[in-house]
mmCIF file with all atom_site columns, C-alpha atoms in Angstrom:
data_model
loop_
_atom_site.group_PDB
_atom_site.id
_atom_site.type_symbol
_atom_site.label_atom_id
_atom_site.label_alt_id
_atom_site.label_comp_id
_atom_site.label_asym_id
_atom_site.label_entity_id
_atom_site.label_seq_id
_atom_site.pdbx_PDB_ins_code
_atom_site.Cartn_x
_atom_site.Cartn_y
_atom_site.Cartn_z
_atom_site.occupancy
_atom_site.B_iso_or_equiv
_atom_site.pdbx_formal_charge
_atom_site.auth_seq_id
_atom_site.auth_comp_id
_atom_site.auth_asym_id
_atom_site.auth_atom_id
_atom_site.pdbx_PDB_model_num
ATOM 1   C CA . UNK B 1 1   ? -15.138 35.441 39.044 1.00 68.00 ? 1   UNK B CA 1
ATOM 2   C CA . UNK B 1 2   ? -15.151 31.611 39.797 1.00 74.00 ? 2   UNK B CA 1
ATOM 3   C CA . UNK B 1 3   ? -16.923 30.635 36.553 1.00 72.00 ? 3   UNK B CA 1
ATOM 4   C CA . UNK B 1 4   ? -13.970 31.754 34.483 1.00 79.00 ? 4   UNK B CA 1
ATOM 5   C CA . UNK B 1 5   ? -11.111 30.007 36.896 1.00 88.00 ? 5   UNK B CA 1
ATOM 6   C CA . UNK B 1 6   ? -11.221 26.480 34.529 1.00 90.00 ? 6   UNK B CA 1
ATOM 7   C CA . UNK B 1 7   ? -10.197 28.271 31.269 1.00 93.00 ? 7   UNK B CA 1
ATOM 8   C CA . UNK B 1 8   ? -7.449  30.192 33.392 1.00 93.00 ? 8   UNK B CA 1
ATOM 9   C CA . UNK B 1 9   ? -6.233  27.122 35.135 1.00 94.00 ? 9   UNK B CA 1
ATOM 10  C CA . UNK B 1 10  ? -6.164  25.796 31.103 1.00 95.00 ? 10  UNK B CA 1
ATOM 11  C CA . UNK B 1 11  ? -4.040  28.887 30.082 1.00 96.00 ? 11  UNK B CA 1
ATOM 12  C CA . UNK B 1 12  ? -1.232  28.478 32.671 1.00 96.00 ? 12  UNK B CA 1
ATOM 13  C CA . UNK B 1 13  ? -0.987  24.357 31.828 1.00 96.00 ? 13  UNK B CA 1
ATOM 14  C CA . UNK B 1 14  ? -0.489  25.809 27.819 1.00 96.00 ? 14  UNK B CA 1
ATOM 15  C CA . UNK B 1 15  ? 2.178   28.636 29.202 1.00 97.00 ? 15  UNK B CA 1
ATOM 16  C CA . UNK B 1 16  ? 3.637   25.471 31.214 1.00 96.00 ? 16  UNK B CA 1
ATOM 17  C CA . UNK B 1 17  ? 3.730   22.950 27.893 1.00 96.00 ? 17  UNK B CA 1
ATOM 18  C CA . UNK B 1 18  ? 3.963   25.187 25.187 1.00 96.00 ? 18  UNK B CA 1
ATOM 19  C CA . UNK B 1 19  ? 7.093   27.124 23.594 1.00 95.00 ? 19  UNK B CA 1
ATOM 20  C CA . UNK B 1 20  ? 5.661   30.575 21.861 1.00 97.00 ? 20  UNK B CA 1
ATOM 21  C CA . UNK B 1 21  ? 7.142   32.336 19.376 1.00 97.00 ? 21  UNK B CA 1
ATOM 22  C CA . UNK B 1 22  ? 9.571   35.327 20.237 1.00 97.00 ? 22  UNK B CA 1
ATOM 23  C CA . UNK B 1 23  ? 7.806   38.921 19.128 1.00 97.00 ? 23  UNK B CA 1
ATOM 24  C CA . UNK B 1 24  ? 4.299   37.093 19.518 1.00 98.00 ? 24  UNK B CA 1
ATOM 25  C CA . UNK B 1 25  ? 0.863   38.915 19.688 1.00 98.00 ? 25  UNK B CA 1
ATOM 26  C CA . UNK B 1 26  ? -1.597  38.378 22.320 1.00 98.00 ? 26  UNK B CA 1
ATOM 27  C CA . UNK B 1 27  ? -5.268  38.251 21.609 1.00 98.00 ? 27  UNK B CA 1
ATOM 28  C CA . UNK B 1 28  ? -7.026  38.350 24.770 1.00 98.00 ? 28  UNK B CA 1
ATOM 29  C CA . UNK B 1 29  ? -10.482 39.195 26.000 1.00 96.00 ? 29  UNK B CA 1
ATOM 30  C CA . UNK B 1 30  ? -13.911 37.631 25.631 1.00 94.00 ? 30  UNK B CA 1
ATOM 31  C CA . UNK B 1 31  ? -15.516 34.326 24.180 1.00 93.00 ? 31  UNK B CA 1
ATOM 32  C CA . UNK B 1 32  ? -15.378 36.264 20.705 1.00 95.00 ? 32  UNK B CA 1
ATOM 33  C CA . UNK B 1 33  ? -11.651 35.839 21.305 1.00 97.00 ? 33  UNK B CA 1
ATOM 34  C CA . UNK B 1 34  ? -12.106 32.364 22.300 1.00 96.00 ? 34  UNK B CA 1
ATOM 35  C CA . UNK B 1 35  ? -13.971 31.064 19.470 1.00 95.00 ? 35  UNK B CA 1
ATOM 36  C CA . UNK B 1 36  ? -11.942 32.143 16.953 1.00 97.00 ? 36  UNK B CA 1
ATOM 37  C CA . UNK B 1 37  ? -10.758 28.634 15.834 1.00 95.00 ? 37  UNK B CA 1
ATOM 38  C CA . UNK B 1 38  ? -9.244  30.183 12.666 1.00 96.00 ? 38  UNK B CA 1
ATOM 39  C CA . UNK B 1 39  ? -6.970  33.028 14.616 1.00 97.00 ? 39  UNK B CA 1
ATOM 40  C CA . UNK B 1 40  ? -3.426  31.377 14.288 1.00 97.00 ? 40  UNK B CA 1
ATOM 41  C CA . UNK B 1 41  ? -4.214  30.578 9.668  1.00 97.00 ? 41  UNK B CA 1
ATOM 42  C CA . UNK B 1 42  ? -6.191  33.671 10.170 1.00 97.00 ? 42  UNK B CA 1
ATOM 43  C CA . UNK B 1 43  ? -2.989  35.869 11.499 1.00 97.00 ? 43  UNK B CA 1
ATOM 44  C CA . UNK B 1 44  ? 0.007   33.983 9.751  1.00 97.00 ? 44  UNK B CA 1
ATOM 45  C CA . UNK B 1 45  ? 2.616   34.260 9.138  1.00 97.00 ? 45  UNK B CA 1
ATOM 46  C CA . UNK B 1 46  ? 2.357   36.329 12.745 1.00 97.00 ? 46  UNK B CA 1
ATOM 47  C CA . UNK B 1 47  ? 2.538   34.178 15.532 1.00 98.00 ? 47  UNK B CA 1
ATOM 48  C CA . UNK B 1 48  ? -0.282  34.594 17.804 1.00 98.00 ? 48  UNK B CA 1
ATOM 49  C CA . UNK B 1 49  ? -0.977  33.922 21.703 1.00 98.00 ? 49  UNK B CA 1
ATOM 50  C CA . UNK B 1 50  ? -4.290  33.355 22.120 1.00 98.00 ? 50  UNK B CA 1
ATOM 51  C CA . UNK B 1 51  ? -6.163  34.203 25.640 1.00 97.00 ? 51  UNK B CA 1
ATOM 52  C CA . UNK B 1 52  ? -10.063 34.766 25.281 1.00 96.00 ? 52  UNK B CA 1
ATOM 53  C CA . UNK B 1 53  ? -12.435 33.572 28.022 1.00 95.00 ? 53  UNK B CA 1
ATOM 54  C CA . UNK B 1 54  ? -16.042 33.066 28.211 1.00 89.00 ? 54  UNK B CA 1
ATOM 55  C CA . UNK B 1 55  ? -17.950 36.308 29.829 1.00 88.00 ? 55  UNK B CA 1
ATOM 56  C CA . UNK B 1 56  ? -15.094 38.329 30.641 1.00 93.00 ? 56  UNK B CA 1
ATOM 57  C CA . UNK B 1 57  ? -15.348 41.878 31.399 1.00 94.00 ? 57  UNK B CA 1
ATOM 58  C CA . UNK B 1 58  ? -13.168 44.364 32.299 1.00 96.00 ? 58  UNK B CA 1
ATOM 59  C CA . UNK B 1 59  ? -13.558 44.008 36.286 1.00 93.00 ? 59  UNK B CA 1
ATOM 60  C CA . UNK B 1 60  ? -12.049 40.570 35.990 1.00 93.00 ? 60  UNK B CA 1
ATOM 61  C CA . UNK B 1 61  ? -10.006 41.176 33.622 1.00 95.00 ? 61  UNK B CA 1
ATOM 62  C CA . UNK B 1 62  ? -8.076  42.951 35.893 1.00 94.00 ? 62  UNK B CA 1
ATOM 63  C CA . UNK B 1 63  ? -7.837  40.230 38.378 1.00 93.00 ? 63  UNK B CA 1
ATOM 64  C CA . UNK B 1 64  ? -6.464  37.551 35.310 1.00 95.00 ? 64  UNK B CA 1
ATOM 65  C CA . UNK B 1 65  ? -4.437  39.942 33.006 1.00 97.00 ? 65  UNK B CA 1
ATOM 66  C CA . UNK B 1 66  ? -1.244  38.866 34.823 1.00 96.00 ? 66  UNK B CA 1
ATOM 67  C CA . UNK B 1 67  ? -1.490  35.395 34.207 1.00 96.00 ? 67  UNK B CA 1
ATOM 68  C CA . UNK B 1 68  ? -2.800  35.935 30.331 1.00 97.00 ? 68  UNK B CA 1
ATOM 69  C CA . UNK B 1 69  ? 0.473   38.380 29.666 1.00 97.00 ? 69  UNK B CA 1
ATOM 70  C CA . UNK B 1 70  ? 2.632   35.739 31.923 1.00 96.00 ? 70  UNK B CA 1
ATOM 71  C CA . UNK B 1 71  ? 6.286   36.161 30.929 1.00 94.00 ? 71  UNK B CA 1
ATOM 72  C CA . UNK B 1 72  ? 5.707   36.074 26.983 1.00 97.00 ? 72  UNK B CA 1
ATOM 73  C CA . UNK B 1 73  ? 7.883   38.014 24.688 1.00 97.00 ? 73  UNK B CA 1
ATOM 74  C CA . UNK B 1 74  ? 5.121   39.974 22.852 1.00 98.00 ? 74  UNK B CA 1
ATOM 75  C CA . UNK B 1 75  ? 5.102   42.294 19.827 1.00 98.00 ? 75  UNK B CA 1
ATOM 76  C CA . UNK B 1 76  ? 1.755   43.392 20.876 1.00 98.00 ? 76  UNK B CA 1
ATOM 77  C CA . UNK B 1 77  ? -1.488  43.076 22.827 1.00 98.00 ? 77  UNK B CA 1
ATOM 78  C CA . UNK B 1 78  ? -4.982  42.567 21.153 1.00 98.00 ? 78  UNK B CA 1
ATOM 79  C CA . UNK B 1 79  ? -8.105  43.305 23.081 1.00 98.00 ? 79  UNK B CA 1
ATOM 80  C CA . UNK B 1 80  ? -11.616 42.458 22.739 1.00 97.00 ? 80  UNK B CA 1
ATOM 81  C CA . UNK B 1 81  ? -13.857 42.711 25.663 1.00 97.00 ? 81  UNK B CA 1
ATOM 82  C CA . UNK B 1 82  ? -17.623 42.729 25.018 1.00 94.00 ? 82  UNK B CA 1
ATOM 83  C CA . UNK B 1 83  ? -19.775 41.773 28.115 1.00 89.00 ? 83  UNK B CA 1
ATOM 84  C CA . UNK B 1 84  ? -19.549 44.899 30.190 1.00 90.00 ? 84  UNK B CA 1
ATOM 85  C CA . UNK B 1 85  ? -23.350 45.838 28.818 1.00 88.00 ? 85  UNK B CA 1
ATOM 86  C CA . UNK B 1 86  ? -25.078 43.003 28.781 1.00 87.00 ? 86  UNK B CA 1
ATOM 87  C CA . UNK B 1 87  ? -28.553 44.209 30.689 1.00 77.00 ? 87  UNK B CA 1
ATOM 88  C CA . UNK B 1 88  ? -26.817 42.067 33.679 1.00 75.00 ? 88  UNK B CA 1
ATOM 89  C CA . UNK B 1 89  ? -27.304 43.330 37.507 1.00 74.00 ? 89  UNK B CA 1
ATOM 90  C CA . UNK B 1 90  ? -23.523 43.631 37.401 1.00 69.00 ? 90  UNK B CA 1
ATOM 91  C CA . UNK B 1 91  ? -23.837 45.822 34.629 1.00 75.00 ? 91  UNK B CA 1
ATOM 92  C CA . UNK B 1 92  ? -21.190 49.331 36.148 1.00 88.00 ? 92  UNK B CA 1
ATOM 93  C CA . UNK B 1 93  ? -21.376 52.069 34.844 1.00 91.00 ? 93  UNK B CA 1
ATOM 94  C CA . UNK B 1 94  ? -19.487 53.760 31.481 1.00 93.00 ? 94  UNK B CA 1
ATOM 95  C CA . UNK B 1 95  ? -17.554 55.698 33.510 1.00 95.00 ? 95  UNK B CA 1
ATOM 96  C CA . UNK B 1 96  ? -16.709 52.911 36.075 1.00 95.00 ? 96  UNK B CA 1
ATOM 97  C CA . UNK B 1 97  ? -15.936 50.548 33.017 1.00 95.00 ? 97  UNK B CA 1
ATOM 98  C CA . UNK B 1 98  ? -13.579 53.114 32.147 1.00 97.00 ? 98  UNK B CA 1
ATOM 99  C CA . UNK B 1 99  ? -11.765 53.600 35.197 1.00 97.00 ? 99  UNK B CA 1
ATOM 100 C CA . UNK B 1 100 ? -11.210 49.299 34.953 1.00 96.00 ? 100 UNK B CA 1
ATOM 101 C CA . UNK B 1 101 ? -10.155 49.480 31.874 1.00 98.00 ? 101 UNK B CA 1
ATOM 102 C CA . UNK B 1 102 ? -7.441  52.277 32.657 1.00 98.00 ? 102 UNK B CA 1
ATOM 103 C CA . UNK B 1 103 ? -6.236  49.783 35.318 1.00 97.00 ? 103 UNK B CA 1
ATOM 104 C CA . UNK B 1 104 ? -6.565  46.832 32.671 1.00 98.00 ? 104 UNK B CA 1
ATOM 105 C CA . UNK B 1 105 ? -3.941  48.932 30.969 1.00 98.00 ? 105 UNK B CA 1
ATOM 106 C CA . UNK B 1 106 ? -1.987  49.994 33.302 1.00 98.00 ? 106 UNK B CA 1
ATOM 107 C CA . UNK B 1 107 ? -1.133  46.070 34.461 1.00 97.00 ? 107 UNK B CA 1
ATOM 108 C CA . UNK B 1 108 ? -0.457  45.206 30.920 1.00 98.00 ? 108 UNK B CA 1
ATOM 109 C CA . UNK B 1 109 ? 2.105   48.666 30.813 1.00 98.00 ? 109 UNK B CA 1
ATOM 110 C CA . UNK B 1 110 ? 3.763   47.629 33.927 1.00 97.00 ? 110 UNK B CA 1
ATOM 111 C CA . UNK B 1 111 ? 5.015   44.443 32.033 1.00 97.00 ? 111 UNK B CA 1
ATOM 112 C CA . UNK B 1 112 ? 4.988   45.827 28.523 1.00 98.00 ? 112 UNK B CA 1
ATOM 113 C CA . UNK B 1 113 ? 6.066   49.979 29.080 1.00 97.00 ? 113 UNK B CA 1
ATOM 114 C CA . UNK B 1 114 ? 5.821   50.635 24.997 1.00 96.00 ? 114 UNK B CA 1
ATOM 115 C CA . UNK B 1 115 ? 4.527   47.803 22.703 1.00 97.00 ? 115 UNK B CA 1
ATOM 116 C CA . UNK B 1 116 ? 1.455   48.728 21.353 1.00 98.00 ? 116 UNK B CA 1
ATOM 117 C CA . UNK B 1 117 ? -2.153  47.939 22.768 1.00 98.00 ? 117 UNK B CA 1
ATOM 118 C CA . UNK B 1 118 ? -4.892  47.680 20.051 1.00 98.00 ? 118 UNK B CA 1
ATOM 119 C CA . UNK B 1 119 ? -8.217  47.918 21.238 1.00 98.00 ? 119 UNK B CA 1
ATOM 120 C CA . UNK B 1 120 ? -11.209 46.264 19.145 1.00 98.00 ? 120 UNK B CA 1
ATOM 121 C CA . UNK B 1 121 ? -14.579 47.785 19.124 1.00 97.00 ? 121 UNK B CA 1
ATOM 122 C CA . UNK B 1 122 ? -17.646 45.999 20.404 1.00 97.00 ? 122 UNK B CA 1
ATOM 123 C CA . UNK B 1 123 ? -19.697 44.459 17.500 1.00 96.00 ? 123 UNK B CA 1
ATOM 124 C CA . UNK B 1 124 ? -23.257 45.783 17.579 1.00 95.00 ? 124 UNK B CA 1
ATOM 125 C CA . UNK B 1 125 ? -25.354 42.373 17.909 1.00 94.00 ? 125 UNK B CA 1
ATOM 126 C CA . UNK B 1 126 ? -28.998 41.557 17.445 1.00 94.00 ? 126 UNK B CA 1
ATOM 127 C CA . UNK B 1 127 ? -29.356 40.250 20.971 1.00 94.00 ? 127 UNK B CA 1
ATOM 128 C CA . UNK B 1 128 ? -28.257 43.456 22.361 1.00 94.00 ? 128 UNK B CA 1
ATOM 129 C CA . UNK B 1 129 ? -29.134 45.885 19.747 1.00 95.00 ? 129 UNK B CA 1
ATOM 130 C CA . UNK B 1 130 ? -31.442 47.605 22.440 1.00 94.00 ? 130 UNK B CA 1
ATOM 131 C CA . UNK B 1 131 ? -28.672 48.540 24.586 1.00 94.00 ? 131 UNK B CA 1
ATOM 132 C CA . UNK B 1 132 ? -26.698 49.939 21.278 1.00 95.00 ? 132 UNK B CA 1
ATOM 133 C CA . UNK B 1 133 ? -26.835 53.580 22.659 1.00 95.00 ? 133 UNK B CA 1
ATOM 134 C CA . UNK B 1 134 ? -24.923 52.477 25.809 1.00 94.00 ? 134 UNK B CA 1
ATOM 135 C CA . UNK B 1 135 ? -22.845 49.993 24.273 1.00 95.00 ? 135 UNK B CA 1
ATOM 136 C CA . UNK B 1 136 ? -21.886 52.534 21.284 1.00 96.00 ? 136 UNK B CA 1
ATOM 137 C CA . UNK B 1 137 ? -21.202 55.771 24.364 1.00 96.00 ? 137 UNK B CA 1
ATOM 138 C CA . UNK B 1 138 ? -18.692 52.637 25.714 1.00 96.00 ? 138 UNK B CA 1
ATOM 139 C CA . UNK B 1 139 ? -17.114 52.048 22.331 1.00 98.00 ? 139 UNK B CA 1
ATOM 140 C CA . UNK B 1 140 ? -16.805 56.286 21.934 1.00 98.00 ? 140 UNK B CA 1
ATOM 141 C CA . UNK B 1 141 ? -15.209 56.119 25.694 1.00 97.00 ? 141 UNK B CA 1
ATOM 142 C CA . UNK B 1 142 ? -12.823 53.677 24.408 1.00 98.00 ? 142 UNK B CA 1
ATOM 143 C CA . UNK B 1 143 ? -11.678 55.401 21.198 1.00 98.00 ? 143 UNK B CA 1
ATOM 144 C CA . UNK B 1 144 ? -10.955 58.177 23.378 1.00 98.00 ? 144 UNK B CA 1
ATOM 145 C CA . UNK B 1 145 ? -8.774  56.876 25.978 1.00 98.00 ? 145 UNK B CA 1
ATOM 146 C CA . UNK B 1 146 ? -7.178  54.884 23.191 1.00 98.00 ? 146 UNK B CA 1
ATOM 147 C CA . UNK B 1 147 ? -6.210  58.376 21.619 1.00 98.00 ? 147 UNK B CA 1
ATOM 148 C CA . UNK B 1 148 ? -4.968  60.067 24.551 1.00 98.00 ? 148 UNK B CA 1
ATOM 149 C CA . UNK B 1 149 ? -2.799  57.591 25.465 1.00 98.00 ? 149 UNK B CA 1
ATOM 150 C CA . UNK B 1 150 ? 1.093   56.479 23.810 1.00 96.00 ? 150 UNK B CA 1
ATOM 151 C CA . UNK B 1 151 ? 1.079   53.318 21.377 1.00 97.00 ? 151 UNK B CA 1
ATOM 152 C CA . UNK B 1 152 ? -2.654  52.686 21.545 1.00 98.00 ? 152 UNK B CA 1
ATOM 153 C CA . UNK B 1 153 ? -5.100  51.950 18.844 1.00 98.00 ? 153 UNK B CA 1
ATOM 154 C CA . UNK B 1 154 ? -9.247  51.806 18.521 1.00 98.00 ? 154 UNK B CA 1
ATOM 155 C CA . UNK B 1 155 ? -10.437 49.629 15.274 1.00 98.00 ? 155 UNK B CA 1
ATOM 156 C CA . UNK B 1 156 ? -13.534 50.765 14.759 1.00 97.00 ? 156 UNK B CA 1
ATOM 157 C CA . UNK B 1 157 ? -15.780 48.226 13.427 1.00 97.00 ? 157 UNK B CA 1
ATOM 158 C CA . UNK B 1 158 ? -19.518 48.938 13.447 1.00 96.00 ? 158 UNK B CA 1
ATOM 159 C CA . UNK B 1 159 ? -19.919 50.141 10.377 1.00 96.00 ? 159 UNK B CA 1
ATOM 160 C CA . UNK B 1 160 ? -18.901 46.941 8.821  1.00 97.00 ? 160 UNK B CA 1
ATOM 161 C CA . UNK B 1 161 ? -21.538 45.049 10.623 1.00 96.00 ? 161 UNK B CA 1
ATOM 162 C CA . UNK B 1 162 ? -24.755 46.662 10.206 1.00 96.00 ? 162 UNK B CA 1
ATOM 163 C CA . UNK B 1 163 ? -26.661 46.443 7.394  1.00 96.00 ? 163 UNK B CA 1
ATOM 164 C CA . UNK B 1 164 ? -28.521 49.398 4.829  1.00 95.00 ? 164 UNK B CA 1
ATOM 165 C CA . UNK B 1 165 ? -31.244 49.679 7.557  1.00 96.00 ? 165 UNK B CA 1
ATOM 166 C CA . UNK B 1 166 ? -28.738 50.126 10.245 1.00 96.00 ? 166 UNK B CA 1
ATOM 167 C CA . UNK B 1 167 ? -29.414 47.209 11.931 1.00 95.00 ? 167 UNK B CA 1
ATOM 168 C CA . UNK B 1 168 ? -26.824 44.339 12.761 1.00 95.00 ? 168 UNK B CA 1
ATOM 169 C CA . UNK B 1 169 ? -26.321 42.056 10.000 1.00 96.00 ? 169 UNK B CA 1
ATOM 170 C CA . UNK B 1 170 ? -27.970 38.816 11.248 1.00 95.00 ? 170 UNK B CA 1
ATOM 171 C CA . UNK B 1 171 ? -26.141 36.632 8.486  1.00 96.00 ? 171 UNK B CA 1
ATOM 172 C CA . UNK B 1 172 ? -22.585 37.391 10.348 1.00 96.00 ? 172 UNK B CA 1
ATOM 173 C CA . UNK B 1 173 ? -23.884 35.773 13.688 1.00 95.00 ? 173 UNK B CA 1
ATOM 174 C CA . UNK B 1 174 ? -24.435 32.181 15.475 1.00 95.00 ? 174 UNK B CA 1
ATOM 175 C CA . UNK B 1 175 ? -28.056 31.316 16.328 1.00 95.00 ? 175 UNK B CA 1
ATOM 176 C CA . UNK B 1 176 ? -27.687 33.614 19.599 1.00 94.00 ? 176 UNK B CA 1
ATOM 177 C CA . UNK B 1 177 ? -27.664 36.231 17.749 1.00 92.00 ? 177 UNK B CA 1
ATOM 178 C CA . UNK B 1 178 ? -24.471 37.078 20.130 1.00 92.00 ? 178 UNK B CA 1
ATOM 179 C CA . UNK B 1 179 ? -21.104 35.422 18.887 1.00 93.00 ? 179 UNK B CA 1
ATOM 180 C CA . UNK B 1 180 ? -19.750 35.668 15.103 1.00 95.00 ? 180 UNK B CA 1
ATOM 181 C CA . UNK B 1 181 ? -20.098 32.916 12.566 1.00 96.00 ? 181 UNK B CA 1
ATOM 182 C CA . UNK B 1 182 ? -17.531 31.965 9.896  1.00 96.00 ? 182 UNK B CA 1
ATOM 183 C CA . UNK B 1 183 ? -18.479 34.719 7.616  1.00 96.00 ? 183 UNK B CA 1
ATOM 184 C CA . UNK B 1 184 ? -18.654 37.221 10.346 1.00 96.00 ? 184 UNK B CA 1
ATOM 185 C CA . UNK B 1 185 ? -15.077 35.761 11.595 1.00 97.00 ? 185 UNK B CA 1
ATOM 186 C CA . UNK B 1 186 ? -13.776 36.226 7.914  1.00 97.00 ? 186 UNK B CA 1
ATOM 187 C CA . UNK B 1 187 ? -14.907 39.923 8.243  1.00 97.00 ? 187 UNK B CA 1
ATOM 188 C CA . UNK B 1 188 ? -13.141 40.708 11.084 1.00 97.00 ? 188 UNK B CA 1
ATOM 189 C CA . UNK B 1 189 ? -10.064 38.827 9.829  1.00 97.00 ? 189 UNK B CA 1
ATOM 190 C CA . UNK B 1 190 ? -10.300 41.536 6.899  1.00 97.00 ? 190 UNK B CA 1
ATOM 191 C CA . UNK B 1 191 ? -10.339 44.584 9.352  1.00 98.00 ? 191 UNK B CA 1
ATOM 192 C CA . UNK B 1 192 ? -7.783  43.114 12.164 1.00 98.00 ? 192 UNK B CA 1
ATOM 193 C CA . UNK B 1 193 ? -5.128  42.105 10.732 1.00 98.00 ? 193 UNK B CA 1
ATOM 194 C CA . UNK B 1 194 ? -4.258  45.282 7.898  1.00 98.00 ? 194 UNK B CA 1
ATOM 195 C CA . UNK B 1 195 ? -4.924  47.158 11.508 1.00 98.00 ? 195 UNK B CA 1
ATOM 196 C CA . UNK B 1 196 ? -2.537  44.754 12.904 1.00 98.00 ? 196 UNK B CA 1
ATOM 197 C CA . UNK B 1 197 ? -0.143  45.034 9.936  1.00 97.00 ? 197 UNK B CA 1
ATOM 198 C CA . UNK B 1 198 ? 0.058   48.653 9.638  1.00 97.00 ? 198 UNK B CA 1
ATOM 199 C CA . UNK B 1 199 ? 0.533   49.366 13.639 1.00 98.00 ? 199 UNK B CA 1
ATOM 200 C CA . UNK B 1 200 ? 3.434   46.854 12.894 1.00 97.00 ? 200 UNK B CA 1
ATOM 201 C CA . UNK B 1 201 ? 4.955   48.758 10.538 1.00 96.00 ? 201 UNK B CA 1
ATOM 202 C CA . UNK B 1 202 ? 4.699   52.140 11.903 1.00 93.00 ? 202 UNK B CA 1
ATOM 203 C CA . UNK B 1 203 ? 6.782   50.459 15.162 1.00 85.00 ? 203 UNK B CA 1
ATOM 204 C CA . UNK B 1 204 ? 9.764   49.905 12.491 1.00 78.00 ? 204 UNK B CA 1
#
């Protein structure tokens, strides 16, 4: 998992420099996470903690959650991991991706016993709209762990993204076909955060 080492070198010089907000809310996961220049005006007035790297999956997740949670005094976690089906050798698995994230968990519980965890569902995508069946039997895997487990939540998004045909909405997406634009960014903005909000509120 040497590809991803520079942008985790990059997030311990920020938890080195930087002084976060008390009660913050970690965002971590893929380069969906990454890209989202707009998160902190996006998320105010909640401060945010933002951890996405390019091409993660669950597997290394594992290896980095650690060092993304670090010491931070957080409200809650925000996850969005979308690269585990990606028609790539490496590809494990719905089961196995399963049994990672369970551990993905389980590292973030051993730091953080009760805040809550809220999982975001992968965006169906034009470039991988042929491996939507897989993909979607991930997101359903998901949901259900989510629900059979304390102070976790699954967003589900698809709906939102496909269009009357029931195809992805190309008009929400970069050139790739892959990674949200700014409309597609404001979209999610409108689902995550009253998810965000309301998970807030039934902690209080």
């Amino acid at each position: 998992y040497a590809w991803a080492l520079p942008e985790i070198e990059a997030f311990k010089q920020l938890d080195a420099t930087t002084n976060y907000a008390p009660g913050s809310i970690l965002f971590m996961g893929s380069s969906s996470i990454r890209l989202w220049d707009s998160l902190t005006e996006d998320m105010a007035p909640l401060p945010i903690i933002q951890r996405g790297y390019g091409g993660a999956h669950f597997r290394d997740l594992i290896f980095y959650v650690d060092t993304l949670l670090n010491q931070h005094d957080l409200r809650m976690v925000v996850c969005f991991v979308a690269n585990d089906i990606s028609q790539n050798k490496s590809d494990e698995s719905t089961k196995k991706i399963l049994n990672n994230y369970d551990y993905v968990v389980k590292r973030i519980r051993k730091k953080y016993p009760t805040i809550p965890i809220l999982q975001l569902s992968i965006t169906p995508t034009e470039s991988r709209w042929h491996l939507w069946s897989q993909i979607d039997a991930l997101n359903k895997g998901l949901k259900s762990y989510c629900q059979s487990h304390d102070n976790m939540y699954f967003l589900e998004t698809t709906s939102h993204f496909l269009n009357e045909a029931g195809q992805p909405k190309s008009e929400l997406f970069r050139k790739d076909k892959l990674h949200l634009n700014k409309e597609g960014y404001a979209l999610w903005n409108r689902l995550v955060k009253p998810e965000i909000e309301r998970i807030l509120a039934i902690q209080n």
